[in-house]
Amino acid sequence: MGQGGEPRRAQAYDGELGAAVARAQEGDEAAFAVAYRLVQPGLLGYVRGLVGDDAEDVTSDAWLEIARDLGRFKGDGAGFRGWTATIARHRALDHLRRQRVRPRSSALEQDVLDLPGRHSTHDQALESLSTRQALELVRALPRDQAEAVLLRVVVGLDGPAAARVLGKRPGAVRTAAYRGLKRLARQLGDRGVTDGGPGTLGESK
């Protein structure tokens, strides 16, 4: 799985992820570990962008809920990523309400760059360099734009899936992501975010 097409993108592993989730729902613990490995880096990066240094604890709580409710999930690999992001977001917002802290993304960059080496490629390394530049600027974006960009770039969700996570209309999330990416691109010049070719994140599907 994940060969050809766009190996750098989370979507490239959705077939493998969907199969692992289906086996995990039948009680296969090794398959659950595969699903965790595929989803955790992006999920942790997203939560880190919301709660900062408490991301490990919040994400662990989210995985307890994911494991508990796994039997209720219906969908494919892409759907699973959206479902887990929704659960993690609820946990993160609950944490923020309890802690009364402002969302931070200062450590987000490291989690994105620490993706498992299993699927590392030269292209992925090049993409990480441009992503690193962009993530340094994400924390300066308005909250709605930052979260839309995090879901699209870090978690790898498409527009409708990101909208479901945020409880907003797809058009509103698409606009927020577009504005956020446009602002980032303006600061990055011709490098990084805007040179992805087809499927640029601000586009609608």
GROMACS .gro file of C-alpha atoms in nm:
model
  205
    1MET     CA    1   0.000   0.000   0.000
    2GLY     CA    2   0.098   0.363  -0.037
    3GLN     CA    3   0.303   0.314  -0.353
    4GLY     CA    4   0.253   0.538  -0.654
    5GLY     CA    5   0.034   0.844  -0.653
    6GLU     CA    6   0.127   1.076  -0.368
    7PRO     CA    7   0.325   0.881  -0.105
    8ARG     CA    8   0.382   1.198   0.095
    9ARG     CA    9   0.017   1.246   0.182
   10ALA     CA   10  -0.175   1.079   0.465
   11GLN     CA   11  -0.440   0.977   0.211
   12ALA     CA   12  -0.189   0.741   0.050
   13TYR     CA   13  -0.223   0.509   0.350
   14ASP     CA   14  -0.603   0.515   0.381
   15GLY     CA   15  -0.641   0.174   0.217
   16GLU     CA   16  -0.402   0.016   0.464
   17LEU     CA   17  -0.566   0.209   0.748
   18GLY     CA   18  -0.919   0.104   0.652
   19ALA     CA   19  -0.817  -0.262   0.638
   20ALA     CA   20  -0.644  -0.236   0.976
   21VAL     CA   21  -0.948  -0.073   1.137
   22ALA     CA   22  -1.178  -0.344   1.002
   23ARG     CA   23  -0.954  -0.615   1.149
   24ALA     CA   24  -0.924  -0.425   1.477
   25GLN     CA   25  -1.303  -0.413   1.503
   26GLU     CA   26  -1.295  -0.792   1.489
   27GLY     CA   27  -1.060  -0.800   1.788
   28ASP     CA   28  -0.720  -0.805   1.616
   29GLU     CA   29  -0.492  -0.613   1.855
   30ALA     CA   30  -0.200  -0.609   1.610
   31ALA     CA   31  -0.426  -0.441   1.354
   32PHE     CA   32  -0.523  -0.177   1.611
   33ALA     CA   33  -0.152  -0.110   1.662
   34VAL     CA   34  -0.114  -0.059   1.285
   35ALA     CA   35  -0.406   0.187   1.283
   36TYR     CA   36  -0.254   0.370   1.580
   37ARG     CA   37   0.085   0.397   1.407
   38LEU     CA   38  -0.071   0.543   1.092
   39VAL     CA   39  -0.296   0.795   1.269
   40GLN     CA   40  -0.103   0.898   1.581
   41PRO     CA   41   0.163   1.133   1.431
   42GLY     CA   42  -0.092   1.359   1.263
   43LEU     CA   43  -0.335   1.338   1.554
   44LEU     CA   44  -0.067   1.431   1.808
   45GLY     CA   45   0.048   1.720   1.588
   46TYR     CA   46  -0.308   1.851   1.563
   47VAL     CA   47  -0.365   1.829   1.940
   48ARG     CA   48  -0.026   1.988   2.002
   49GLY     CA   49  -0.142   2.282   1.794
   50LEU     CA   50  -0.440   2.322   2.027
   51VAL     CA   51  -0.306   2.250   2.376
   52GLY     CA   52   0.073   2.274   2.353
   53ASP     CA   53   0.280   2.069   2.597
   54ASP     CA   54  -0.019   1.874   2.731
   55ALA     CA   55  -0.080   1.710   2.393
   56GLU     CA   56   0.057   1.368   2.493
   57ASP     CA   57  -0.187   1.336   2.784
   58VAL     CA   58  -0.484   1.469   2.588
   59THR     CA   59  -0.411   1.242   2.291
   60SER     CA   60  -0.375   0.941   2.523
   61ASP     CA   61  -0.719   1.016   2.666
   62ALA     CA   62  -0.855   1.041   2.313
   63TRP     CA   63  -0.712   0.699   2.224
   64LEU     CA   64  -0.880   0.545   2.529
   65GLU     CA   65  -1.211   0.677   2.397
   66ILE     CA   66  -1.129   0.565   2.042
   67ALA     CA   67  -1.051   0.212   2.162
   68ARG     CA   68  -1.365   0.201   2.376
   69ASP     CA   69  -1.595   0.315   2.095
   70LEU     CA   70  -1.420   0.141   1.804
   71GLY     CA   71  -1.710  -0.099   1.753
   72ARG     CA   72  -1.942   0.194   1.677
   73PHE     CA   73  -1.725   0.335   1.400
   74LYS     CA   74  -1.849   0.286   1.045
   75GLY     CA   75  -1.643   0.401   0.751
   76ASP     CA   76  -1.315   0.374   0.563
   77GLY     CA   77  -0.960   0.486   0.640
   78ALA     CA   78  -1.028   0.851   0.561
   79GLY     CA   79  -1.340   0.837   0.773
   80PHE     CA   80  -1.142   0.691   1.062
   81ARG     CA   81  -0.894   0.978   1.051
   82GLY     CA   82  -1.181   1.225   1.065
   83TRP     CA   83  -1.353   1.035   1.347
   84THR     CA   84  -1.036   1.022   1.557
   85ALA     CA   85  -0.969   1.392   1.494
   86THR     CA   86  -1.320   1.476   1.616
   87ILE     CA   87  -1.268   1.280   1.937
   88ALA     CA   88  -0.926   1.435   1.993
   89ARG     CA   89  -1.063   1.784   1.932
   90HIS     CA   90  -1.337   1.735   2.193
   91ARG     CA   91  -1.079   1.615   2.443
   92ALA     CA   92  -0.853   1.911   2.363
   93LEU     CA   93  -1.133   2.166   2.401
   94ASP     CA   94  -1.240   2.008   2.731
   95HIS     CA   95  -0.880   2.036   2.848
   96LEU     CA   96  -0.860   2.401   2.744
   97ARG     CA   97  -1.182   2.479   2.929
   98ARG     CA   98  -1.048   2.314   3.242
   99GLN     CA   99  -0.702   2.470   3.221
  100ARG     CA  100  -0.816   2.806   3.086
  101VAL     CA  101  -0.506   2.829   2.871
  102ARG     CA  102  -0.474   2.974   2.524
  103PRO     CA  103  -0.415   2.733   2.237
  104ARG     CA  104  -0.048   2.708   2.147
  105SER     CA  105   0.133   2.546   1.858
  106SER     CA  106   0.493   2.610   1.959
  107ALA     CA  107   0.592   2.243   1.962
  108LEU     CA  108   0.378   2.139   1.666
  109GLU     CA  109   0.666   2.151   1.422
  110GLN     CA  110   0.867   1.880   1.597
  111ASP     CA  111   0.577   1.631   1.601
  112VAL     CA  112   0.516   1.675   1.230
  113LEU     CA  113   0.884   1.627   1.152
  114ASP     CA  114   0.902   1.319   1.378
  115LEU     CA  115   0.672   1.113   1.156
  116PRO     CA  116   0.761   0.742   1.163
  117GLY     CA  117   1.058   0.663   0.940
  118ARG     CA  118   0.884   0.355   0.802
  119HIS     CA  119   0.746   0.545   0.501
  120SER     CA  120   1.024   0.804   0.474
  121THR     CA  121   1.119   0.907   0.123
  122HIS     CA  122   1.333   1.179  -0.027
  123ASP     CA  123   1.013   1.357  -0.132
  124GLN     CA  124   0.879   1.340   0.222
  125ALA     CA  125   1.200   1.494   0.355
  126LEU     CA  126   1.171   1.777   0.104
  127GLU     CA  127   0.810   1.832   0.198
  128SER     CA  128   0.903   1.845   0.566
  129LEU     CA  129   1.138   2.134   0.499
  130SER     CA  130   0.864   2.344   0.343
  131THR     CA  131   0.616   2.230   0.610
  132ARG     CA  132   0.861   2.334   0.880
  133GLN     CA  133   0.876   2.685   0.738
  134ALA     CA  134   0.498   2.705   0.727
  135LEU     CA  135   0.442   2.569   1.077
  136GLU     CA  136   0.663   2.838   1.224
  137LEU     CA  137   0.399   3.084   1.103
  138VAL     CA  138   0.084   2.884   1.185
  139ARG     CA  139   0.068   3.012   1.543
  140ALA     CA  140   0.024   3.367   1.415
  141LEU     CA  141  -0.293   3.281   1.221
  142PRO     CA  142  -0.643   3.351   1.356
  143ARG     CA  143  -0.779   3.047   1.542
  144ASP     CA  144  -1.027   2.936   1.273
  145GLN     CA  145  -0.763   2.958   1.001
  146ALA     CA  146  -0.498   2.783   1.211
  147GLU     CA  147  -0.728   2.493   1.297
  148ALA     CA  148  -0.845   2.453   0.938
  149VAL     CA  149  -0.484   2.447   0.818
  150LEU     CA  150  -0.385   2.198   1.091
  151LEU     CA  151  -0.664   1.959   0.992
  152ARG     CA  152  -0.585   1.985   0.623
  153VAL     CA  153  -0.204   1.976   0.643
  154VAL     CA  154  -0.120   1.785   0.962
  155VAL     CA  155  -0.409   1.539   0.986
  156GLY     CA  156  -0.454   1.525   0.607
  157LEU     CA  157  -0.834   1.559   0.597
  158ASP     CA  158  -1.019   1.680   0.290
  159GLY     CA  159  -1.250   1.982   0.310
  160PRO     CA  160  -1.577   1.805   0.397
  161ALA     CA  161  -1.407   1.586   0.660
  162ALA     CA  162  -1.239   1.887   0.822
  163ALA     CA  163  -1.575   2.065   0.827
  164ARG     CA  164  -1.735   1.770   1.008
  165VAL     CA  165  -1.461   1.777   1.272
  166LEU     CA  166  -1.511   2.151   1.330
  167GLY     CA  167  -1.890   2.140   1.308
  168LYS     CA  168  -1.891   2.404   1.035
  169ARG     CA  169  -2.004   2.424   0.675
  170PRO     CA  170  -1.748   2.293   0.425
  171GLY     CA  171  -1.744   2.631   0.252
  172ALA     CA  172  -1.653   2.811   0.574
  173VAL     CA  173  -1.369   2.570   0.648
  174ARG     CA  174  -1.249   2.581   0.288
  175THR     CA  175  -1.242   2.961   0.306
  176ALA     CA  176  -1.058   2.960   0.641
  177ALA     CA  177  -0.800   2.713   0.509
  178TYR     CA  178  -0.761   2.914   0.188
  179ARG     CA  179  -0.711   3.240   0.376
  180GLY     CA  180  -0.469   3.081   0.619
  181LEU     CA  181  -0.265   2.917   0.345
  182LYS     CA  182  -0.272   3.234   0.137
  183ARG     CA  183  -0.137   3.429   0.434
  184LEU     CA  184   0.133   3.168   0.489
  185ALA     CA  185   0.221   3.160   0.120
  186ARG     CA  186   0.250   3.537   0.114
  187GLN     CA  187   0.502   3.519   0.399
  188LEU     CA  188   0.688   3.227   0.247
  189GLY     CA  189   0.709   3.383  -0.097
  190ASP     CA  190   0.726   3.124  -0.370
  191ARG     CA  191   0.846   2.845  -0.140
  192GLY     CA  192   0.662   2.577   0.051
  193VAL     CA  193   0.286   2.561   0.077
  194THR     CA  194   0.186   2.674  -0.268
  195ASP     CA  195   0.401   2.447  -0.483
  196GLY     CA  196   0.208   2.127  -0.425
  197GLY     CA  197   0.052   2.112  -0.770
  198PRO     CA  198  -0.288   1.943  -0.809
  199GLY     CA  199  -0.485   1.910  -0.490
  200THR     CA  200  -0.353   2.228  -0.333
  201LEU     CA  201  -0.505   2.240   0.012
  202GLY     CA  202  -0.717   2.550  -0.040
  203GLU     CA  203  -0.905   2.393  -0.328
  204SER     CA  204  -1.246   2.235  -0.303
  205LYS     CA  205  -1.296   1.880  -0.414
   0.00000   0.00000   0.00000
